[in-house]
CSV table of C-alpha atoms in Angstrom, one decimal:
chain,number,residue,atom,x,y,z
B,1,MET,CA,0.0,0.0,0.0
B,2,LEU,CA,1.2,3.5,-0.7
B,3,THR,CA,2.9,4.9,2.4
B,4,VAL,CA,3.2,8.6,3.2
B,5,HIS,CA,6.1,9.4,5.4
B,6,HIS,CA,4.4,12.3,7.2
B,7,LEU,CA,6.1,15.1,9.1
B,8,ASN,CA,3.9,17.2,11.2
B,9,ASN,CA,3.3,20.8,10.0
B,10,SER,CA,5.0,20.2,6.6
B,11,ARG,CA,4.5,20.0,2.9
B,12,SER,CA,3.4,16.4,3.3
B,13,GLN,CA,0.0,17.7,4.3
B,14,ARG,CA,-0.5,18.4,0.6
B,15,VAL,CA,0.1,14.7,-0.3
B,16,LEU,CA,-2.5,13.5,2.2
B,17,TRP,CA,-5.0,16.0,0.7
B,18,LEU,CA,-4.3,14.8,-2.8
B,19,LEU,CA,-4.8,11.1,-1.8
B,20,GLU,CA,-8.1,12.1,0.0
B,21,GLU,CA,-9.3,13.9,-3.2
B,22,LEU,CA,-8.6,10.8,-5.3
B,23,GLY,CA,-9.8,8.3,-2.7
B,24,VAL,CA,-6.5,6.4,-2.9
B,25,PRO,CA,-5.9,4.0,0.1
B,26,TYR,CA,-2.7,4.8,2.0
B,27,GLU,CA,-1.0,4.5,5.3
B,28,ILE,CA,0.9,7.1,7.3
B,29,VAL,CA,4.2,6.7,9.0
B,30,ARG,CA,4.5,9.7,11.4
B,31,TYR,CA,7.5,11.8,12.2
B,32,GLN,CA,7.6,14.7,14.7
B,33,ARG,CA,9.7,17.8,14.2
B,34,GLN,CA,12.5,18.3,16.7
B,35,PRO,CA,12.3,21.2,19.1
B,36,ASP,CA,14.5,23.2,16.7
B,37,MET,CA,11.8,22.5,14.0
B,38,ARG,CA,14.1,20.3,11.9
B,39,ALA,CA,13.0,16.9,10.7
B,40,PRO,CA,14.1,14.0,12.9
B,41,LYS,CA,17.0,11.8,11.8
B,42,GLU,CA,14.8,8.8,11.2
B,43,LEU,CA,13.5,10.3,8.0
B,44,ARG,CA,17.1,9.8,6.6
B,45,ALA,CA,16.4,6.1,6.5
B,46,ILE,CA,13.7,6.7,3.9
B,47,HIS,CA,15.6,9.3,1.8
B,48,PRO,CA,19.2,10.5,2.2
B,49,LEU,CA,18.2,14.1,2.6
B,50,GLY,CA,15.8,13.3,5.4
B,51,LYS,CA,13.2,15.7,4.1
B,52,SER,CA,9.4,15.4,4.0
B,53,PRO,CA,7.3,14.6,2.0
B,54,VAL,CA,8.5,11.2,0.9
B,55,ILE,CA,6.2,8.4,-0.3
B,56,THR,CA,7.0,4.7,-0.9
B,57,ASP,CA,4.9,2.7,-3.3
B,58,ASN,CA,5.5,-0.5,-5.2
B,59,GLY,CA,9.1,-0.5,-4.4
B,60,ASN,CA,9.6,3.2,-5.5
B,61,THR,CA,10.7,5.9,-3.1
B,62,ILE,CA,9.6,9.3,-4.3
B,63,ALA,CA,10.5,12.8,-2.8
B,64,GLU,CA,9.8,16.4,-3.9
B,65,SER,CA,6.1,17.5,-3.6
B,66,GLY,CA,5.8,18.2,-7.4
B,67,ALA,CA,7.2,14.8,-8.3
B,68,ILE,CA,5.0,13.1,-5.8
B,69,LEU,CA,1.9,14.8,-7.0
B,70,ASP,CA,2.8,14.0,-10.6
B,71,TYR,CA,3.3,10.3,-9.7
B,72,ILE,CA,0.1,9.9,-7.7
B,73,ILE,CA,-2.0,11.6,-10.3
B,74,ALA,CA,-0.4,9.6,-13.2
B,75,THR,CA,-0.7,6.3,-11.3
B,76,TYR,CA,-4.1,6.6,-9.5
B,77,GLY,CA,-5.8,9.6,-11.1
B,78,ASN,CA,-7.4,8.0,-14.2
B,79,GLY,CA,-7.5,11.5,-15.7
B,80,ARG,CA,-8.7,13.3,-12.6
B,81,LEU,CA,-7.1,16.4,-11.2
B,82,ILE,CA,-5.0,17.0,-14.4
B,83,PRO,CA,-6.0,18.8,-17.6
B,84,PRO,CA,-5.9,16.7,-20.8
B,85,ALA,CA,-2.5,16.5,-22.5
B,86,GLY,CA,-1.9,19.0,-25.3
B,87,THR,CA,-4.1,21.7,-23.8
B,88,PRO,CA,-2.9,25.1,-22.6
B,89,GLU,CA,-4.3,24.2,-19.2
B,90,ARG,CA,-1.9,21.2,-19.1
B,91,LEU,CA,1.0,23.5,-19.7
B,92,ARG,CA,-0.1,25.7,-16.9
B,93,PHE,CA,-0.6,22.7,-14.6
B,94,THR,CA,3.0,21.6,-15.1
B,95,TYR,CA,4.2,25.2,-14.7
B,96,TRP,CA,2.5,25.6,-11.3
B,97,LEU,CA,3.9,22.3,-10.1
B,98,HIS,CA,7.4,23.6,-10.7
B,99,TYR,CA,6.8,27.3,-9.8
B,100,ALA,CA,5.4,26.6,-6.3
B,101,GLU,CA,8.6,25.3,-5.0
B,102,GLY,CA,11.1,26.5,-7.6
B,103,SER,CA,10.2,30.2,-7.3
B,104,ALA,CA,7.3,31.1,-5.0
B,105,MET,CA,8.6,29.5,-1.8
B,106,THR,CA,12.0,31.0,-2.0
B,107,PRO,CA,11.2,34.6,-0.7
B,108,LEU,CA,8.7,33.1,1.7
B,109,LEU,CA,11.5,30.9,3.2
B,110,LEU,CA,13.8,34.0,3.3
B,111,LYS,CA,11.0,35.8,5.2
B,112,LEU,CA,10.9,33.0,7.8
B,113,LEU,CA,14.7,32.9,8.1
B,114,PHE,CA,15.2,36.7,8.5
B,115,THR,CA,12.3,36.8,11.0
B,116,LEU,CA,13.8,34.0,13.1
B,117,MET,CA,17.4,35.1,13.0
B,118,PRO,CA,17.0,38.0,15.5
B,119,LYS,CA,14.9,35.8,17.8
B,120,ARG,CA,17.6,33.1,17.9
B,121,ALA,CA,20.5,35.4,18.2
B,122,PRO,CA,22.2,35.9,21.6
B,123,ALA,CA,20.5,38.7,23.6
B,124,LEU,CA,23.5,41.0,23.3
B,125,LEU,CA,23.7,40.7,19.5
B,126,ARG,CA,19.9,40.8,18.9
B,127,PRO,CA,19.5,44.5,18.1
B,128,LEU,CA,22.3,44.2,15.4
B,129,VAL,CA,20.9,41.0,14.0
B,130,ARG,CA,17.5,42.6,13.9
B,131,LYS,CA,18.9,45.6,12.0
B,132,VAL,CA,20.6,43.4,9.4
B,133,SER,CA,17.5,41.2,9.0
B,134,ASN,CA,15.1,44.1,8.7
B,135,THR,CA,17.3,45.6,5.9
B,136,ALA,CA,17.2,42.3,4.0
B,137,LEU,CA,13.5,42.0,4.5
B,138,SER,CA,12.7,45.5,3.4
B,139,THR,CA,15.0,45.8,0.4
B,140,LEU,CA,15.0,42.2,-0.9
B,141,VAL,CA,12.5,39.8,0.5
B,142,ASN,CA,9.2,41.8,1.1
B,143,PRO,CA,9.2,43.4,-2.4
B,144,GLN,CA,9.6,39.9,-3.9
B,145,ILE,CA,6.8,38.4,-1.9
B,146,LYS,CA,4.6,41.3,-2.9
B,147,GLN,CA,5.4,40.7,-6.6
B,148,HIS,CA,4.5,37.0,-6.3
B,149,MET,CA,1.2,37.7,-4.4
B,150,ALA,CA,0.2,40.3,-7.1
B,151,TYR,CA,1.0,37.7,-9.7
B,152,TRP,CA,-1.3,35.0,-8.1
B,153,GLU,CA,-4.1,37.6,-7.7
B,154,GLY,CA,-3.8,38.3,-11.4
B,155,GLU,CA,-3.8,34.7,-12.4
B,156,LEU,CA,-6.8,33.9,-10.2
B,157,GLY,CA,-8.6,36.7,-12.0
B,158,LYS,CA,-8.2,34.9,-15.3
B,159,SER,CA,-9.6,31.6,-14.1
B,160,GLU,CA,-11.2,30.2,-11.0
B,161,TRP,CA,-8.3,27.8,-10.3
B,162,PHE,CA,-4.6,28.0,-11.1
B,163,ALA,CA,-4.6,25.8,-14.2
B,164,GLY,CA,-8.0,26.8,-15.5
B,165,ASN,CA,-11.6,26.5,-14.5
B,166,GLU,CA,-11.3,23.1,-13.0
B,167,PHE,CA,-9.7,22.2,-9.7
B,168,THR,CA,-6.5,20.3,-10.3
B,169,GLY,CA,-3.3,19.1,-8.5
B,170,ALA,CA,-1.8,22.5,-9.4
B,171,ASP,CA,-4.1,24.0,-6.8
B,172,ILE,CA,-2.9,21.5,-4.2
B,173,GLN,CA,0.7,22.3,-5.0
B,174,MET,CA,0.0,26.1,-4.9
B,175,SER,CA,-1.8,25.9,-1.6
B,176,PHE,CA,1.5,25.8,0.3
B,177,PRO,CA,2.9,29.2,-0.9
B,178,LEU,CA,-0.6,30.8,-0.5
B,179,GLU,CA,-0.9,29.4,3.1
B,180,ALA,CA,2.7,30.6,3.8
B,181,ALA,CA,1.9,34.0,2.4
B,182,ALA,CA,-1.3,34.2,4.5
B,183,ALA,CA,0.7,33.3,7.6
B,184,ARG,CA,3.7,35.6,7.0
B,185,GLY,CA,3.4,37.6,3.8
B,186,GLY,CA,0.3,39.8,4.3
B,187,LEU,CA,-1.8,38.0,1.7
B,188,GLU,CA,-5.1,39.0,3.4
B,189,ASP,CA,-4.4,42.7,2.5
B,190,GLY,CA,-5.4,43.5,-1.1
B,191,HIS,CA,-5.6,40.0,-2.5
B,192,PRO,CA,-9.3,39.1,-2.3
B,193,LYS,CA,-9.0,36.3,-5.0
B,194,CYS,CA,-6.2,34.6,-3.2
B,195,VAL,CA,-8.2,34.8,0.1
B,196,ALA,CA,-11.2,33.4,-1.7
B,197,PHE,CA,-9.0,30.6,-3.1
B,198,LEU,CA,-7.9,29.6,0.4
B,199,ALA,CA,-11.5,29.7,1.6
B,200,ARG,CA,-12.6,27.4,-1.3
B,201,ILE,CA,-9.9,24.8,-0.6
B,202,HIS,CA,-10.5,24.8,3.1
B,203,ALA,CA,-14.1,24.1,2.5
B,204,ARG,CA,-13.4,20.9,0.5
B,205,PRO,CA,-14.3,17.7,2.3
B,206,ALA,CA,-11.0,16.0,1.2
B,207,TYR,CA,-9.0,18.9,2.7
B,208,ALA,CA,-10.8,18.4,6.0
B,209,ARG,CA,-10.3,14.7,6.0
B,210,ALA,CA,-6.6,15.1,5.3
B,211,LEU,CA,-6.3,17.5,8.2
B,212,GLU,CA,-8.0,14.9,10.5
B,213,LYS,CA,-5.5,12.2,9.3
B,214,GLY,CA,-2.4,14.4,9.3
B,215,GLY,CA,-3.0,16.2,12.6
B,216,PRO,CA,-2.9,19.9,13.4
B,217,TYR,CA,-1.4,22.0,10.7
B,218,GLN,CA,0.1,25.4,11.1
B,219,VAL,CA,2.4,27.1,8.7
B,220,GLY,CA,5.3,28.9,10.3
B,221,ARG,CA,4.9,32.6,10.8
U,1,MET,CA,9.8,29.5,-34.2
U,2,LEU,CA,10.5,28.7,-30.6
U,3,THR,CA,12.0,31.8,-29.0
U,4,VAL,CA,14.2,31.7,-25.9
U,5,HIS,CA,14.2,34.9,-23.9
U,6,HIS,CA,17.7,34.7,-22.8
U,7,LEU,CA,19.3,36.5,-19.8
U,8,ASN,CA,23.1,36.5,-19.7
U,9,ASN,CA,24.6,34.4,-17.0
U,10,SER,CA,21.4,32.7,-16.0
U,11,ARG,CA,19.4,29.5,-16.0
U,12,SER,CA,18.4,30.1,-19.6
U,13,GLN,CA,21.8,28.7,-20.6
U,14,ARG,CA,20.3,25.3,-19.8
U,15,VAL,CA,17.5,25.8,-22.2
U,16,LEU,CA,19.9,26.7,-25.1
U,17,TRP,CA,21.9,23.6,-24.2
U,18,LEU,CA,18.8,21.3,-24.4
U,19,LEU,CA,17.7,22.8,-27.7
U,20,GLU,CA,21.2,22.2,-29.1
U,21,GLU,CA,21.2,18.6,-27.8
U,22,LEU,CA,17.9,18.0,-29.7
U,23,GLY,CA,18.8,20.0,-32.8
U,24,VAL,CA,15.6,22.1,-32.4
U,25,PRO,CA,15.7,25.4,-34.4
U,26,TYR,CA,15.2,28.4,-32.2
U,27,GLU,CA,15.8,32.1,-32.0
U,28,ILE,CA,17.2,34.1,-29.1
U,29,VAL,CA,16.0,37.4,-27.7
U,30,ARG,CA,18.7,38.7,-25.5
U,31,TYR,CA,18.4,40.6,-22.1
U,32,GLN,CA,21.3,41.9,-20.1
U,33,ARG,CA,21.4,41.9,-16.3
U,34,GLN,CA,21.4,45.4,-14.7
U,35,PRO,CA,24.5,46.5,-12.8
U,36,ASP,CA,22.9,45.2,-9.6
U,37,MET,CA,22.6,41.8,-11.3
U,38,ARG,CA,18.8,41.9,-11.5
U,39,ALA,CA,17.0,41.1,-14.7
U,40,PRO,CA,15.9,44.1,-16.7
U,41,LYS,CA,12.3,45.3,-16.7
U,42,GLU,CA,11.8,44.4,-20.3
U,43,LEU,CA,11.5,40.8,-19.3
U,44,ARG,CA,8.2,41.6,-17.5
U,45,ALA,CA,6.6,42.2,-20.9
U,46,ILE,CA,7.1,38.4,-21.5
U,47,HIS,CA,6.2,37.1,-18.1
U,48,PRO,CA,4.8,39.1,-15.1
U,49,LEU,CA,7.6,38.0,-12.8
U,50,GLY,CA,10.2,39.2,-15.2
U,51,LYS,CA,12.5,36.2,-14.7
U,52,SER,CA,14.5,34.1,-17.0
U,53,PRO,CA,14.3,31.5,-18.6
U,54,VAL,CA,11.1,32.0,-20.5
U,55,ILE,CA,10.3,30.6,-23.9
U,56,THR,CA,7.5,31.4,-26.3
U,57,ASP,CA,6.4,28.8,-28.8
U,58,ASN,CA,3.2,28.3,-30.8
U,59,GLY,CA,1.3,31.0,-28.8
U,60,ASN,CA,2.4,29.5,-25.5
U,61,THR,CA,4.6,31.3,-22.9
U,62,ILE,CA,6.4,28.9,-20.6
U,63,ALA,CA,8.5,29.8,-17.6
U,64,GLU,CA,10.3,27.7,-14.9
U,65,SER,CA,13.3,25.6,-16.1
U,66,GLY,CA,11.7,22.3,-15.1
U,67,ALA,CA,8.5,23.1,-17.0
U,68,ILE,CA,10.4,24.4,-20.0
U,69,LEU,CA,12.6,21.2,-20.2
U,70,ASP,CA,9.5,19.1,-19.8
U,71,TYR,CA,7.7,21.0,-22.6
U,72,ILE,CA,10.6,20.9,-25.1
U,73,ILE,CA,11.4,17.2,-24.5
U,74,ALA,CA,7.7,16.3,-24.8
U,75,THR,CA,7.1,18.4,-27.9
U,76,TYR,CA,10.4,18.0,-29.9
U,77,GLY,CA,12.2,15.1,-28.2
U,78,ASN,CA,10.6,12.1,-30.0
U,79,GLY,CA,11.6,10.0,-27.0
U,80,ARG,CA,15.1,11.4,-26.7
U,81,LEU,CA,16.6,12.6,-23.5
U,82,ILE,CA,13.8,11.1,-21.4
U,83,PRO,CA,13.6,7.6,-20.0
U,84,PRO,CA,10.5,5.5,-21.1
U,85,ALA,CA,7.3,6.0,-19.2
U,86,GLY,CA,6.7,3.5,-16.4
U,87,THR,CA,10.4,2.8,-15.7
U,88,PRO,CA,12.1,3.7,-12.4
U,89,GLU,CA,14.5,5.8,-14.5
U,90,ARG,CA,11.5,8.0,-15.5
U,91,LEU,CA,10.5,8.5,-11.9
U,92,ARG,CA,14.1,9.6,-11.1
U,93,PHE,CA,14.0,11.9,-14.2
U,94,THR,CA,10.9,13.7,-12.9
U,95,TYR,CA,12.3,13.8,-9.4
U,96,TRP,CA,15.5,15.6,-10.5
U,97,LEU,CA,13.6,18.0,-12.6
U,98,HIS,CA,11.8,19.1,-9.4
U,99,TYR,CA,14.6,18.7,-6.9
U,100,ALA,CA,17.1,20.9,-8.7
U,101,GLU,CA,15.2,24.1,-8.2
U,102,GLY,CA,12.8,23.0,-5.4
U,103,SER,CA,15.6,21.8,-3.0
U,104,ALA,CA,19.1,21.9,-4.3
U,105,MET,CA,19.3,25.6,-5.3
U,106,THR,CA,17.9,26.9,-2.0
U,107,PRO,CA,21.0,26.6,0.2
U,108,LEU,CA,23.2,27.7,-2.8
U,109,LEU,CA,21.1,30.8,-3.1
U,110,LEU,CA,21.4,31.5,0.6
U,111,LYS,CA,25.2,31.1,0.2
U,112,LEU,CA,25.3,33.7,-2.4
U,113,LEU,CA,23.0,36.0,-0.4
U,114,PHE,CA,25.0,35.8,2.8
U,115,THR,CA,28.3,36.2,0.9
U,116,LEU,CA,27.0,39.3,-0.8
U,117,MET,CA,25.3,40.9,2.2
U,118,PRO,CA,28.6,42.1,3.9
U,119,LYS,CA,30.0,43.3,0.6
U,120,ARG,CA,27.0,45.5,0.0
U,121,ALA,CA,26.6,46.8,3.5
U,122,PRO,CA,27.7,50.3,4.4
U,123,ALA,CA,31.4,50.3,5.4
U,124,LEU,CA,30.6,51.1,9.0
U,125,LEU,CA,28.2,48.2,9.4
U,126,ARG,CA,30.2,45.8,7.4
U,127,PRO,CA,32.0,43.9,10.2
U,128,LEU,CA,28.7,43.4,12.0
U,129,VAL,CA,26.9,42.2,8.9
U,130,ARG,CA,29.8,39.9,8.2
U,131,LYS,CA,29.5,38.4,11.7
U,132,VAL,CA,25.8,37.8,11.2
U,133,SER,CA,26.3,36.3,7.7
U,134,ASN,CA,29.1,34.1,8.8
U,135,THR,CA,27.0,32.6,11.6
U,136,ALA,CA,24.2,31.9,9.2
U,137,LEU,CA,26.6,30.3,6.8
U,138,SER,CA,28.4,28.1,9.3
U,139,THR,CA,25.3,27.0,11.3
U,140,LEU,CA,22.7,26.7,8.6
U,141,VAL,CA,23.8,27.1,5.0
U,142,ASN,CA,27.1,25.3,4.6
U,143,PRO,CA,26.0,22.1,6.4
U,144,GLN,CA,23.0,21.9,4.0
U,145,ILE,CA,25.2,22.4,0.9
U,146,LYS,CA,27.5,19.7,2.2
U,147,GLN,CA,24.6,17.3,2.6
U,148,HIS,CA,23.3,18.0,-0.9
U,149,MET,CA,26.8,17.5,-2.4
U,150,ALA,CA,27.3,14.2,-0.6
U,151,TYR,CA,23.9,13.1,-1.9
U,152,TRP,CA,24.8,13.9,-5.5
U,153,GLU,CA,28.1,12.1,-5.1
U,154,GLY,CA,26.3,9.0,-3.8
U,155,GLU,CA,23.7,9.1,-6.6
U,156,LEU,CA,26.4,9.5,-9.3
U,157,GLY,CA,28.0,6.4,-7.8
U,158,LYS,CA,24.8,4.4,-8.6
U,159,SER,CA,24.6,5.3,-12.3
U,160,GLU,CA,26.7,7.4,-14.7
U,161,TRP,CA,24.0,10.0,-15.1
U,162,PHE,CA,21.4,11.3,-12.7
U,163,ALA,CA,18.4,9.4,-14.0
U,164,GLY,CA,20.3,6.2,-15.0
U,165,ASN,CA,22.9,5.1,-17.4
U,166,GLU,CA,21.7,7.4,-20.2
U,167,PHE,CA,22.2,11.1,-20.5
U,168,THR,CA,18.8,12.9,-20.1
U,169,GLY,CA,17.2,16.2,-19.5
U,170,ALA,CA,17.6,15.5,-15.8
U,171,ASP,CA,21.4,16.0,-16.2
U,172,ILE,CA,20.8,19.4,-18.0
U,173,GLN,CA,18.5,20.4,-15.1
U,174,MET,CA,21.0,19.3,-12.4
U,175,SER,CA,23.9,21.0,-14.1
U,176,PHE,CA,22.9,24.3,-12.6
U,177,PRO,CA,23.2,23.3,-8.9
U,178,LEU,CA,26.4,21.4,-9.6
U,179,GLU,CA,27.9,24.5,-11.4
U,180,ALA,CA,26.8,26.7,-8.5
U,181,ALA,CA,28.3,24.3,-6.0
U,182,ALA,CA,31.5,24.2,-7.9
U,183,ALA,CA,31.6,28.0,-8.0
U,184,ARG,CA,30.7,28.6,-4.4
U,185,GLY,CA,30.1,25.4,-2.4
U,186,GLY,CA,33.5,23.6,-2.5
U,187,LEU,CA,32.3,20.9,-4.8
U,188,GLU,CA,35.8,20.1,-6.1
U,189,ASP,CA,36.9,18.9,-2.6
U,190,GLY,CA,35.9,15.3,-2.1
U,191,HIS,CA,33.3,14.9,-4.8
U,192,PRO,CA,35.2,13.3,-7.7
U,193,LYS,CA,32.1,11.9,-9.3
U,194,CYS,CA,30.4,15.3,-9.4
U,195,VAL,CA,33.6,16.9,-10.8
U,196,ALA,CA,33.7,14.1,-13.5
U,197,PHE,CA,30.0,14.8,-14.3
U,198,LEU,CA,30.8,18.5,-14.9
U,199,ALA,CA,33.8,17.5,-17.1
U,200,ARG,CA,31.6,15.1,-19.1
U,201,ILE,CA,28.9,17.7,-19.7
U,202,HIS,CA,31.4,20.4,-20.6
U,203,ALA,CA,32.9,18.1,-23.2
U,204,ARG,CA,29.5,17.7,-25.0
U,205,PRO,CA,29.5,19.4,-28.4
U,206,ALA,CA,25.9,20.7,-27.8
U,207,TYR,CA,27.1,22.3,-24.5
U,208,ALA,CA,29.8,24.1,-26.4
U,209,ARG,CA,27.4,25.2,-29.1
U,210,ALA,CA,25.0,26.6,-26.5
U,211,LEU,CA,27.8,28.6,-24.9
U,212,GLU,CA,28.7,30.1,-28.2
U,213,LYS,CA,25.1,31.1,-28.8
U,214,GLY,CA,24.3,32.3,-25.3
U,215,GLY,CA,27.5,34.2,-24.7
U,216,PRO,CA,30.0,34.0,-21.8
U,217,TYR,CA,28.5,32.1,-18.8
U,218,GLN,CA,29.8,32.4,-15.3
U,219,VAL,CA,27.8,31.3,-12.3
U,220,GLY,CA,27.9,33.8,-9.4
U,221,ARG,CA,30.5,33.0,-6.7
């Protein structure tokens, strides 16, 4: 049976959600983040980088959210949650699968990093670290996040979902940057279509079932 | 005709290389980085995020290296540079297409960022910024780069190329993190298989032709 190696509060929540959308049976092996938020060493037994999500299925071990979604939809989807080959929607679908982690998450990760750096610095150095971090945030990181959020808002103005007028795996993949931007990027200000997108996905029964299975889910602020 | 919107010293070099490998006719529209290394505003007319690479072909505009490689190979490859569907090699191929930008480039980007931060800081603050940057590099960034490089070395010990014993688009996609790690991550120390990989790709005639077309190419240090 397909096994999801599930780390709490992580991108593997998306994988559970996809499996619930498709009604694919699966089992969960659970891993808890360490107090420093890193993934535990046990995950390295599954994949050398010790990251989540990872799935195992039929002797294959697959990592990277985009590759996992691609595999599950190709293997178990029977044409569901993916636009037909040869359509512009299919090109957009593949684009979003890559864009979410290849581009959108980068400034959101930097935001988290530069927000945490002052908090973790020794007390004496903290004001200096905060000054350095704030400069990086205001000159480099925040403008990039704004640009990405405006881009999503524009795209969700062209069609109801990211790859067109049907809900697809691209929306599952894109949910993580949008959740992260809502948690730490100011998405709720001036991006009504993005906010409505998040409300629509949260209302899906499969999303709720995945949360029940995966446990509490909170994106880092 | 397929058009590559080519930014000097960027990921679009990979796209030229793939097109040369496949012998696909294309034209280049050139963009020069600004003095601050950012892409020029003109690229925003092609794609709202103004990033490179972007290609236009048959009325489609496609961004994200992984999605571009996928499109070109599916449209013009006739089965070349991609393992057959349903094989473990194909799963690895798709994995590397996502991993290169979704995971591998992240710590390499952080390395560049924390190396540049002290250099760009006002002279008076420079020693402090350098201290903060060096802490981030030694505790967070460098250990991650090491882990990724060791992982590549292990994978290239299992097969000659990233997705198996044949050269594929996965090797083109992975060339960028390996080039970046050679420029700024210390790849040449203790990773003979990675160094040999870079030597093999540099020796390919299509790689040389792409360099001629794209112009001088130097990954940021």
